[in-house]
Amino acid sequence: MSSTEPRRTALDALHRSLGATMTDFAGWDMPLRYGSERDEHNAVRTRAGLFDLSHMGEITVTGPQAAELLNFALVGNIASVGVGRARYTMICQADGGILDDLIVYRLGETEYLVVANASNAQVVLDALTGRAAGFDAEVRDDRDAYALIAVQGPQAPGILASLTDADLDGLKYYAGLPGTVAGVPALIARTGYTGEDGFELFVAPSHAEALWQALTKAGEPAGLVPCGLSCRDTLRLEAGMPLYGHELSRELTPFDAGLGRVVKFEKEGDFVGREALAEAATRAAENPPRVLVGLIAEGRRVPRAGYAVVAGGEVIGEVTSGAPSPTLGRPIAMAYVDPAHATPGTAGVGVDIRGSHEPYEVVALPFYKRQK
């Protein structure tokens, strides 16, 4: 694969025909937006949006010891995931640093689908392959075997129900089941990255266009619109969901990121990073690390990743993600700040935006929570 040529999804020609603004994302040519980012964002919050997520990295792990391999390779207790269910977890280095955050679906007794972020798919594949030594299990690169289409928003269940006889009502959050959508075989998962209800549909790339068109047609009366990566970012930011390379990195352990709950020390056997993570857990308890908080602007200037968070003339943290929030109508940010300034309502906190200390309100995450 040439390092200069971005990869294209099975829906590439369709995106261009819809007038999408394309961008290089993690080596893929992806739609950034089709029209107005704000309109796309609001459609997902109030109606429904359609996303091409085919850049995500699918890795299949199969075999008699697939569960044991994943328990060793990842920090979560994957062996306890029931068939048809999914779990959010992480893969860490031996020193506890986060290589990626993942969703693992248990498709069968001895078959799992690991979904990695596009930017880390090769890293995760290499790590799993290396860690598989000695286990009776196979790690398979299935990135070319799947296209991934998401339909997200309050109208998503109704739209999808019109195209499938799968039991969507019985499909819980973080569960997946095989079914047929608009005549296309799919893994139907009730997962997403928007803070809304919705589904992610894993299908063969050859079926992607037919499925997209069917969803578009079925969603038309409900106000469904195609959505790009730009609104996906503001949606996940409002929902307080971490993005690798921003809130998560190799320099941080899950405990530094406030996500220590994903590390399951109680599971049987050793796992990569166990010792370092146990030390990180102790360290976090004795000397709390910086805390991931929400910041809401009092003014109009937008904070960006890397900007310093300040209080009393001192740097007390750093912005990890920032953007205008269509839902709140003000700029927002996620930032790691010193524990002394992490309590919601803490006074005197600002963000250094090009030398000017702009006032910000510290709030608990997420900024937005959907009404059940």
mmCIF file of C-alpha atoms in Angstrom:
data_model
loop_
_atom_site.group_PDB
_atom_site.id
_atom_site.type_symbol
_atom_site.label_atom_id
_atom_site.label_comp_id
_atom_site.label_asym_id
_atom_site.label_seq_id
_atom_site.Cartn_x
_atom_site.Cartn_y
_atom_site.Cartn_z
ATOM 1 C CA MET A 1 0.000 0.000 0.000
ATOM 2 C CA SER A 2 1.488 3.317 -1.051
ATOM 3 C CA SER A 3 1.951 5.735 1.834
ATOM 4 C CA THR A 4 0.847 8.621 -0.384
ATOM 5 C CA GLU A 5 -2.427 7.187 -1.676
ATOM 6 C CA PRO A 6 -5.202 7.260 0.917
ATOM 7 C CA ARG A 7 -7.433 4.196 1.092
ATOM 8 C CA ARG A 8 -11.002 4.555 -0.117
ATOM 9 C CA THR A 9 -14.085 2.932 1.365
ATOM 10 C CA ALA A 10 -16.654 1.024 -0.676
ATOM 11 C CA LEU A 11 -18.850 4.146 -0.476
ATOM 12 C CA ASP A 12 -16.258 6.572 -1.843
ATOM 13 C CA ALA A 13 -17.990 7.264 -5.183
ATOM 14 C CA LEU A 14 -21.324 7.719 -3.403
ATOM 15 C CA HIS A 15 -19.858 10.306 -0.989
ATOM 16 C CA ARG A 16 -18.458 12.274 -3.917
ATOM 17 C CA SER A 17 -21.781 12.119 -5.756
ATOM 18 C CA LEU A 18 -23.399 13.637 -2.638
ATOM 19 C CA GLY A 19 -20.918 16.516 -2.771
ATOM 20 C CA ALA A 20 -19.012 15.520 0.358
ATOM 21 C CA THR A 21 -15.935 17.461 1.402
ATOM 22 C CA MET A 22 -13.340 14.698 1.716
ATOM 23 C CA THR A 23 -10.356 14.595 4.053
ATOM 24 C CA ASP A 24 -7.429 12.281 4.778
ATOM 25 C CA PHE A 25 -8.110 10.590 8.121
ATOM 26 C CA ALA A 26 -5.692 7.923 9.386
ATOM 27 C CA GLY A 27 -4.715 7.072 5.813
ATOM 28 C CA TRP A 28 -8.314 6.926 4.557
ATOM 29 C CA ASP A 29 -10.158 9.364 2.315
ATOM 30 C CA MET A 30 -13.248 10.090 4.416
ATOM 31 C CA PRO A 31 -16.219 12.479 4.227
ATOM 32 C CA LEU A 32 -15.706 15.431 6.561
ATOM 33 C CA ARG A 33 -19.121 16.948 5.881
ATOM 34 C CA TYR A 34 -21.789 16.948 3.165
ATOM 35 C CA GLY A 35 -23.223 20.369 3.924
ATOM 36 C CA SER A 36 -23.385 22.186 7.244
ATOM 37 C CA GLU A 37 -21.639 20.482 10.185
ATOM 38 C CA ARG A 38 -24.136 22.089 12.548
ATOM 39 C CA ASP A 39 -27.122 20.756 10.551
ATOM 40 C CA GLU A 40 -25.619 17.258 10.481
ATOM 41 C CA HIS A 41 -24.943 17.401 14.231
ATOM 42 C CA ASN A 42 -28.468 18.600 15.020
ATOM 43 C CA ALA A 43 -29.986 15.938 12.753
ATOM 44 C CA VAL A 44 -28.338 13.203 14.865
ATOM 45 C CA ARG A 45 -29.499 14.850 18.118
ATOM 46 C CA THR A 46 -33.103 15.317 16.975
ATOM 47 C CA ARG A 47 -33.727 12.890 14.082
ATOM 48 C CA ALA A 48 -31.085 10.597 12.570
ATOM 49 C CA GLY A 49 -27.749 10.626 10.772
ATOM 50 C CA LEU A 50 -26.020 8.120 8.497
ATOM 51 C CA PHE A 51 -22.267 7.564 8.788
ATOM 52 C CA ASP A 52 -19.651 5.633 6.807
ATOM 53 C CA LEU A 53 -17.244 4.188 9.395
ATOM 54 C CA SER A 54 -15.536 1.719 7.089
ATOM 55 C CA HIS A 55 -12.125 3.067 8.126
ATOM 56 C CA MET A 56 -12.409 1.315 11.500
ATOM 57 C CA GLY A 57 -10.156 -1.727 11.939
ATOM 58 C CA GLU A 58 -11.865 -5.124 12.266
ATOM 59 C CA ILE A 59 -9.795 -8.018 13.611
ATOM 60 C CA THR A 60 -11.309 -11.482 14.105
ATOM 61 C CA VAL A 61 -10.003 -13.758 16.858
ATOM 62 C CA THR A 62 -11.108 -17.391 16.679
ATOM 63 C CA GLY A 63 -10.185 -20.738 18.160
ATOM 64 C CA PRO A 64 -10.520 -22.831 21.322
ATOM 65 C CA GLN A 65 -8.402 -20.348 23.306
ATOM 66 C CA ALA A 66 -9.691 -17.112 21.747
ATOM 67 C CA ALA A 67 -11.099 -15.934 25.095
ATOM 68 C CA GLU A 68 -7.883 -16.763 26.956
ATOM 69 C CA LEU A 69 -5.822 -14.915 24.348
ATOM 70 C CA LEU A 70 -8.004 -11.805 24.584
ATOM 71 C CA ASN A 71 -7.953 -11.930 28.391
ATOM 72 C CA PHE A 72 -4.150 -11.970 28.227
ATOM 73 C CA ALA A 73 -3.834 -9.361 25.467
ATOM 74 C CA LEU A 74 -6.425 -6.841 26.723
ATOM 75 C CA VAL A 75 -7.119 -5.278 30.132
ATOM 76 C CA GLY A 76 -10.807 -6.307 30.305
ATOM 77 C CA ASN A 77 -12.385 -9.619 31.244
ATOM 78 C CA ILE A 78 -13.372 -10.722 27.770
ATOM 79 C CA ALA A 79 -14.059 -14.331 28.805
ATOM 80 C CA SER A 80 -17.082 -13.086 30.781
ATOM 81 C CA VAL A 81 -18.732 -11.445 27.747
ATOM 82 C CA GLY A 82 -21.791 -13.436 26.675
ATOM 83 C CA VAL A 83 -22.351 -14.504 23.073
ATOM 84 C CA GLY A 84 -24.099 -11.645 21.267
ATOM 85 C CA ARG A 85 -22.770 -9.015 23.663
ATOM 86 C CA ALA A 86 -19.993 -6.429 23.323
ATOM 87 C CA ARG A 87 -17.562 -4.747 25.702
ATOM 88 C CA TYR A 88 -15.577 -1.525 25.706
ATOM 89 C CA THR A 89 -11.968 -2.225 26.670
ATOM 90 C CA MET A 90 -8.358 -1.242 26.039
ATOM 91 C CA ILE A 91 -5.113 -2.769 24.867
ATOM 92 C CA CYS A 92 -2.088 -1.530 26.788
ATOM 93 C CA GLN A 93 1.678 -1.731 26.539
ATOM 94 C CA ALA A 94 3.665 -3.640 29.168
ATOM 95 C CA ASP A 95 4.292 -0.282 30.886
ATOM 96 C CA GLY A 96 0.534 0.364 31.119
ATOM 97 C CA GLY A 97 0.372 2.991 28.370
ATOM 98 C CA ILE A 98 -2.774 2.802 26.229
ATOM 99 C CA LEU A 99 -2.231 1.465 22.698
ATOM 100 C CA ASP A 100 -5.899 1.829 21.781
ATOM 101 C CA ASP A 101 -9.432 1.658 23.101
ATOM 102 C CA LEU A 102 -11.535 -1.062 21.520
ATOM 103 C CA ILE A 103 -14.944 -2.644 21.295
ATOM 104 C CA VAL A 104 -14.935 -6.447 21.378
ATOM 105 C CA TYR A 105 -18.008 -8.321 20.136
ATOM 106 C CA ARG A 106 -18.475 -11.978 21.018
ATOM 107 C CA LEU A 107 -19.972 -13.451 17.861
ATOM 108 C CA GLY A 108 -19.886 -17.106 18.916
ATOM 109 C CA GLU A 109 -18.558 -19.522 21.504
ATOM 110 C CA THR A 110 -15.017 -19.212 20.121
ATOM 111 C CA GLU A 111 -15.279 -16.184 17.800
ATOM 112 C CA TYR A 112 -14.702 -12.534 18.627
ATOM 113 C CA LEU A 113 -14.631 -9.366 16.559
ATOM 114 C CA VAL A 114 -12.219 -6.715 17.822
ATOM 115 C CA VAL A 115 -12.856 -3.207 16.443
ATOM 116 C CA ALA A 116 -9.909 -0.818 16.655
ATOM 117 C CA ASN A 117 -9.580 2.858 15.782
ATOM 118 C CA ALA A 118 -8.467 3.481 12.195
ATOM 119 C CA SER A 119 -5.252 5.191 13.282
ATOM 120 C CA ASN A 120 -4.259 2.225 15.471
ATOM 121 C CA ALA A 121 -5.609 -0.746 13.522
ATOM 122 C CA GLN A 122 -2.182 -1.980 12.405
ATOM 123 C CA VAL A 123 -0.691 -1.461 15.881
ATOM 124 C CA VAL A 124 -3.520 -3.463 17.466
ATOM 125 C CA LEU A 125 -3.272 -6.194 14.814
ATOM 126 C CA ASP A 126 0.491 -6.500 15.374
ATOM 127 C CA ALA A 127 0.106 -6.559 19.158
ATOM 128 C CA LEU A 128 -2.627 -9.209 19.096
ATOM 129 C CA THR A 129 -0.665 -11.322 16.621
ATOM 130 C CA GLY A 130 2.445 -11.102 18.800
ATOM 131 C CA ARG A 131 0.525 -11.876 21.974
ATOM 132 C CA ALA A 132 -1.175 -14.903 20.380
ATOM 133 C CA ALA A 133 2.000 -16.983 20.647
ATOM 134 C CA GLY A 134 1.307 -20.085 22.730
ATOM 135 C CA PHE A 135 -2.479 -19.796 22.475
ATOM 136 C CA ASP A 136 -4.647 -22.112 20.371
ATOM 137 C CA ALA A 137 -6.227 -19.165 18.597
ATOM 138 C CA GLU A 138 -5.979 -17.335 15.297
ATOM 139 C CA VAL A 139 -5.812 -13.567 14.772
ATOM 140 C CA ARG A 140 -7.123 -12.502 11.364
ATOM 141 C CA ASP A 141 -6.953 -9.101 9.696
ATOM 142 C CA ASP A 142 -10.533 -8.556 8.493
ATOM 143 C CA ARG A 143 -10.278 -4.854 7.644
ATOM 144 C CA ASP A 144 -11.051 -5.566 3.990
ATOM 145 C CA ALA A 145 -13.894 -7.958 4.830
ATOM 146 C CA TYR A 146 -16.182 -5.297 6.285
ATOM 147 C CA ALA A 147 -17.799 -2.018 5.464
ATOM 148 C CA LEU A 148 -19.303 -0.306 8.505
ATOM 149 C CA ILE A 149 -22.376 1.928 8.306
ATOM 150 C CA ALA A 150 -23.887 3.602 11.361
ATOM 151 C CA VAL A 151 -27.362 5.033 11.743
ATOM 152 C CA GLN A 152 -27.543 7.178 14.881
ATOM 153 C CA GLY A 153 -30.201 9.321 16.521
ATOM 154 C CA PRO A 154 -33.634 9.075 18.167
ATOM 155 C CA GLN A 155 -35.277 8.008 14.877
ATOM 156 C CA ALA A 156 -32.653 5.298 14.173
ATOM 157 C CA PRO A 157 -34.604 2.367 15.692
ATOM 158 C CA GLY A 158 -37.708 3.163 13.650
ATOM 159 C CA ILE A 159 -35.758 3.584 10.420
ATOM 160 C CA LEU A 160 -33.863 0.317 10.885
ATOM 161 C CA ALA A 161 -36.995 -1.573 11.999
ATOM 162 C CA SER A 162 -38.591 -0.810 8.628
ATOM 163 C CA LEU A 163 -35.750 -2.682 6.877
ATOM 164 C CA THR A 164 -35.192 -5.730 9.107
ATOM 165 C CA ASP A 165 -37.126 -8.383 10.995
ATOM 166 C CA ALA A 166 -34.326 -8.649 13.560
ATOM 167 C CA ASP A 167 -35.491 -8.166 17.163
ATOM 168 C CA LEU A 168 -34.261 -4.587 17.649
ATOM 169 C CA ASP A 169 -36.377 -4.078 20.769
ATOM 170 C CA GLY A 170 -34.602 -7.012 22.403
ATOM 171 C CA LEU A 171 -31.167 -5.788 21.304
ATOM 172 C CA LYS A 172 -29.585 -4.093 24.301
ATOM 173 C CA TYR A 173 -26.933 -1.355 24.259
ATOM 174 C CA TYR A 174 -23.539 -2.984 23.624
ATOM 175 C CA ALA A 175 -25.012 -6.073 22.012
ATOM 176 C CA GLY A 176 -24.859 -7.391 18.467
ATOM 177 C CA LEU A 177 -26.766 -9.993 16.490
ATOM 178 C CA PRO A 178 -26.577 -11.352 12.947
ATOM 179 C CA GLY A 179 -29.511 -10.370 10.777
ATOM 180 C CA THR A 180 -30.597 -9.097 7.408
ATOM 181 C CA VAL A 181 -31.095 -5.403 6.690
ATOM 182 C CA ALA A 182 -32.711 -4.481 3.364
ATOM 183 C CA GLY A 183 -31.863 -7.977 2.139
ATOM 184 C CA VAL A 184 -28.203 -7.593 3.095
ATOM 185 C CA PRO A 185 -26.598 -9.941 5.678
ATOM 186 C CA ALA A 186 -25.241 -7.811 8.537
ATOM 187 C CA LEU A 187 -23.951 -7.874 12.068
ATOM 188 C CA ILE A 188 -26.367 -5.441 13.746
ATOM 189 C CA ALA A 189 -24.784 -3.822 16.797
ATOM 190 C CA ARG A 190 -26.421 -1.375 19.179
ATOM 191 C CA THR A 191 -23.301 0.722 19.619
ATOM 192 C CA GLY A 192 -22.206 4.196 18.601
ATOM 193 C CA TYR A 193 -20.059 7.218 19.282
ATOM 194 C CA THR A 194 -22.606 10.029 19.323
ATOM 195 C CA GLY A 195 -24.353 9.888 22.695
ATOM 196 C CA GLU A 196 -27.575 8.887 20.930
ATOM 197 C CA ASP A 197 -29.344 5.574 20.450
ATOM 198 C CA GLY A 198 -28.364 3.918 17.217
ATOM 199 C CA PHE A 199 -26.837 1.002 15.400
ATOM 200 C CA GLU A 200 -23.623 0.039 13.634
ATOM 201 C CA LEU A 201 -24.019 -2.350 10.717
ATOM 202 C CA PHE A 202 -21.071 -4.523 9.655
ATOM 203 C CA VAL A 203 -21.562 -5.748 6.088
ATOM 204 C CA ALA A 204 -19.553 -7.011 3.126
ATOM 205 C CA PRO A 205 -18.103 -4.042 1.175
ATOM 206 C CA SER A 206 -19.957 -5.236 -1.947
ATOM 207 C CA HIS A 207 -23.269 -4.675 -0.104
ATOM 208 C CA ALA A 208 -22.409 -1.267 1.371
ATOM 209 C CA GLU A 209 -23.875 0.909 -1.367
ATOM 210 C CA ALA A 210 -27.205 -0.954 -1.531
ATOM 211 C CA LEU A 211 -27.542 -0.733 2.251
ATOM 212 C CA TRP A 212 -26.688 2.978 2.337
ATOM 213 C CA GLN A 213 -29.279 3.717 -0.364
ATOM 214 C CA ALA A 214 -31.937 1.643 1.413
ATOM 215 C CA LEU A 215 -31.293 3.414 4.725
ATOM 216 C CA THR A 216 -31.356 6.803 2.979
ATOM 217 C CA LYS A 217 -34.720 6.034 1.407
ATOM 218 C CA ALA A 218 -36.222 4.562 4.593
ATOM 219 C CA GLY A 219 -34.917 7.499 6.624
ATOM 220 C CA GLU A 220 -36.170 10.231 4.316
ATOM 221 C CA PRO A 221 -39.562 10.713 6.026
ATOM 222 C CA ALA A 222 -37.799 10.842 9.420
ATOM 223 C CA GLY A 223 -35.328 13.533 8.293
ATOM 224 C CA LEU A 224 -32.216 11.321 8.177
ATOM 225 C CA VAL A 225 -29.169 12.980 6.585
ATOM 226 C CA PRO A 226 -25.676 11.737 5.640
ATOM 227 C CA CYS A 227 -23.096 12.825 8.232
ATOM 228 C CA GLY A 228 -19.337 13.281 8.116
ATOM 229 C CA LEU A 229 -16.448 12.963 10.565
ATOM 230 C CA SER A 230 -16.704 16.599 11.619
ATOM 231 C CA CYS A 231 -20.077 16.270 13.347
ATOM 232 C CA ARG A 232 -19.092 12.845 14.671
ATOM 233 C CA ASP A 233 -16.348 14.661 16.589
ATOM 234 C CA THR A 234 -18.651 17.323 18.084
ATOM 235 C CA LEU A 235 -21.247 14.647 18.942
ATOM 236 C CA ARG A 236 -18.718 12.470 20.807
ATOM 237 C CA LEU A 237 -17.247 15.551 22.507
ATOM 238 C CA GLU A 238 -20.663 16.592 23.854
ATOM 239 C CA ALA A 239 -21.171 12.989 25.013
ATOM 240 C CA GLY A 240 -17.819 13.076 26.863
ATOM 241 C CA MET A 241 -16.425 10.146 24.868
ATOM 242 C CA PRO A 242 -12.620 9.907 24.621
ATOM 243 C CA LEU A 243 -10.786 9.994 21.291
ATOM 244 C CA TYR A 244 -7.444 8.245 20.916
ATOM 245 C CA GLY A 245 -4.651 10.756 20.320
ATOM 246 C CA HIS A 246 -6.566 13.362 22.347
ATOM 247 C CA GLU A 247 -7.879 11.998 25.673
ATOM 248 C CA LEU A 248 -6.015 8.684 25.348
ATOM 249 C CA SER A 249 -2.368 7.988 24.434
ATOM 250 C CA ARG A 250 0.621 5.760 25.058
ATOM 251 C CA GLU A 251 1.786 8.272 27.674
ATOM 252 C CA LEU A 252 -1.347 7.684 29.767
ATOM 253 C CA THR A 253 -2.546 4.583 31.599
ATOM 254 C CA PRO A 254 -6.289 3.929 31.912
ATOM 255 C CA PHE A 255 -6.001 5.226 35.509
ATOM 256 C CA ASP A 256 -4.497 8.514 34.303
ATOM 257 C CA ALA A 257 -7.428 8.816 31.896
ATOM 258 C CA GLY A 258 -10.001 8.231 34.647
ATOM 259 C CA LEU A 259 -10.945 4.934 33.017
ATOM 260 C CA GLY A 260 -9.372 2.557 35.522
ATOM 261 C CA ARG A 261 -12.712 0.750 35.702
ATOM 262 C CA VAL A 262 -11.945 -0.997 32.392
ATOM 263 C CA VAL A 263 -8.941 -2.767 33.974
ATOM 264 C CA LYS A 264 -10.090 -6.066 35.530
ATOM 265 C CA PHE A 265 -7.439 -7.269 37.986
ATOM 266 C CA GLU A 266 -9.823 -9.932 39.299
ATOM 267 C CA LYS A 267 -9.760 -11.968 36.062
ATOM 268 C CA GLU A 268 -7.799 -15.205 35.995
ATOM 269 C CA GLY A 269 -4.222 -15.340 34.790
ATOM 270 C CA ASP A 270 -1.703 -12.734 33.782
ATOM 271 C CA PHE A 271 -2.322 -9.995 31.221
ATOM 272 C CA VAL A 272 -0.045 -7.569 29.412
ATOM 273 C CA GLY A 273 0.565 -4.554 31.641
ATOM 274 C CA ARG A 274 -0.885 -6.095 34.823
ATOM 275 C CA GLU A 275 2.074 -5.207 37.048
ATOM 276 C CA ALA A 276 2.481 -1.668 35.712
ATOM 277 C CA LEU A 277 -1.265 -1.055 35.916
ATOM 278 C CA ALA A 278 -1.422 -2.284 39.518
ATOM 279 C CA GLU A 279 1.285 0.280 40.334
ATOM 280 C CA ALA A 280 -0.638 2.944 38.384
ATOM 281 C CA ALA A 281 -3.788 2.148 40.365
ATOM 282 C CA THR A 282 -1.917 2.531 43.672
ATOM 283 C CA ARG A 283 -0.286 5.746 42.477
ATOM 284 C CA ALA A 284 -3.647 7.164 41.394
ATOM 285 C CA ALA A 285 -5.168 6.360 44.796
ATOM 286 C CA GLU A 286 -2.287 7.963 46.744
ATOM 287 C CA ASN A 287 -1.570 10.896 44.479
ATOM 288 C CA PRO A 288 -4.548 11.524 42.186
ATOM 289 C CA PRO A 289 -3.530 12.325 38.596
ATOM 290 C CA ARG A 290 -5.020 15.143 36.586
ATOM 291 C CA VAL A 291 -8.753 14.684 36.102
ATOM 292 C CA LEU A 292 -10.600 14.783 32.786
ATOM 293 C CA VAL A 293 -13.245 17.511 33.088
ATOM 294 C CA GLY A 294 -15.588 19.468 30.881
ATOM 295 C CA LEU A 295 -15.080 23.169 30.250
ATOM 296 C CA ILE A 296 -17.790 25.499 28.951
ATOM 297 C CA ALA A 297 -16.763 28.899 27.567
ATOM 298 C CA GLU A 298 -18.218 32.054 29.009
ATOM 299 C CA GLY A 299 -17.196 33.816 25.808
ATOM 300 C CA ARG A 300 -17.077 32.843 22.136
ATOM 301 C CA ARG A 301 -13.444 31.831 21.556
ATOM 302 C CA VAL A 302 -12.919 28.157 20.791
ATOM 303 C CA PRO A 303 -10.249 26.210 22.697
ATOM 304 C CA ARG A 304 -8.155 23.666 20.816
ATOM 305 C CA ALA A 305 -6.178 20.568 21.811
ATOM 306 C CA GLY A 306 -2.893 21.499 23.472
ATOM 307 C CA TYR A 307 -4.047 24.872 24.853
ATOM 308 C CA ALA A 308 -3.082 25.461 28.493
ATOM 309 C CA VAL A 309 -5.733 25.557 31.219
ATOM 310 C CA VAL A 310 -4.849 28.249 33.769
ATOM 311 C CA ALA A 311 -5.888 29.469 37.214
ATOM 312 C CA GLY A 312 -4.292 32.199 39.319
ATOM 313 C CA GLY A 313 -1.592 32.749 36.723
ATOM 314 C CA GLU A 314 -0.488 29.081 36.895
ATOM 315 C CA VAL A 315 -0.891 26.331 34.297
ATOM 316 C CA ILE A 316 -3.155 23.722 35.882
ATOM 317 C CA GLY A 317 -3.952 21.527 32.894
ATOM 318 C CA GLU A 318 -4.274 21.068 29.159
ATOM 319 C CA VAL A 319 -7.146 20.975 26.683
ATOM 320 C CA THR A 320 -7.437 17.619 24.884
ATOM 321 C CA SER A 321 -10.424 18.384 22.590
ATOM 322 C CA GLY A 322 -12.344 21.571 21.920
ATOM 323 C CA ALA A 323 -15.059 22.749 19.542
ATOM 324 C CA PRO A 324 -18.185 24.890 19.316
ATOM 325 C CA SER A 325 -21.094 22.874 20.750
ATOM 326 C CA PRO A 326 -24.200 23.086 18.564
ATOM 327 C CA THR A 327 -26.346 21.694 21.415
ATOM 328 C CA LEU A 328 -25.086 24.085 24.114
ATOM 329 C CA GLY A 329 -24.579 27.021 21.767
ATOM 330 C CA ARG A 330 -21.149 27.732 23.271
ATOM 331 C CA PRO A 331 -17.577 26.491 22.835
ATOM 332 C CA ILE A 332 -16.740 23.446 24.970
ATOM 333 C CA ALA A 333 -13.623 21.431 25.734
ATOM 334 C CA MET A 334 -12.399 18.359 27.515
ATOM 335 C CA ALA A 335 -9.222 18.925 29.510
ATOM 336 C CA TYR A 336 -6.996 17.208 32.042
ATOM 337 C CA VAL A 337 -6.688 19.502 35.070
ATOM 338 C CA ASP A 338 -5.105 19.296 38.520
ATOM 339 C CA PRO A 339 -7.484 17.675 41.051
ATOM 340 C CA ALA A 340 -7.650 20.927 43.057
ATOM 341 C CA HIS A 341 -9.432 22.574 40.104
ATOM 342 C CA ALA A 342 -11.505 19.587 38.930
ATOM 343 C CA THR A 343 -14.641 20.114 41.015
ATOM 344 C CA PRO A 344 -17.589 21.352 38.940
ATOM 345 C CA GLY A 345 -18.130 25.048 39.562
ATOM 346 C CA THR A 346 -14.484 25.739 40.521
ATOM 347 C CA ALA A 347 -13.980 29.479 40.134
ATOM 348 C CA GLY A 348 -11.192 31.294 38.326
ATOM 349 C CA VAL A 349 -10.389 28.697 35.650
ATOM 350 C CA GLY A 350 -9.509 29.847 32.148
ATOM 351 C CA VAL A 351 -7.956 28.687 28.893
ATOM 352 C CA ASP A 352 -4.946 30.457 27.437
ATOM 353 C CA ILE A 353 -6.078 31.258 23.898
ATOM 354 C CA ARG A 354 -3.190 33.002 22.139
ATOM 355 C CA GLY A 355 -2.075 34.828 25.267
ATOM 356 C CA SER A 356 -5.547 35.796 26.464
ATOM 357 C CA HIS A 357 -6.953 33.954 29.497
ATOM 358 C CA GLU A 358 -10.559 33.253 28.511
ATOM 359 C CA PRO A 359 -12.899 32.337 31.397
ATOM 360 C CA TYR A 360 -14.344 28.820 31.454
ATOM 361 C CA GLU A 361 -16.771 26.994 33.706
ATOM 362 C CA VAL A 362 -15.649 23.593 34.999
ATOM 363 C CA VAL A 363 -18.431 20.981 34.607
ATOM 364 C CA ALA A 364 -18.790 17.228 35.029
ATOM 365 C CA LEU A 365 -18.758 15.099 31.878
ATOM 366 C CA PRO A 366 -20.692 14.454 29.741
ATOM 367 C CA PHE A 367 -21.947 17.825 28.526
ATOM 368 C CA TYR A 368 -24.961 16.119 26.968
ATOM 369 C CA LYS A 369 -26.983 13.091 28.043
ATOM 370 C CA ARG A 370 -29.910 11.888 25.976
ATOM 371 C CA GLN A 371 -33.316 11.448 27.543
ATOM 372 C CA LYS A 372 -33.991 7.719 27.788
#
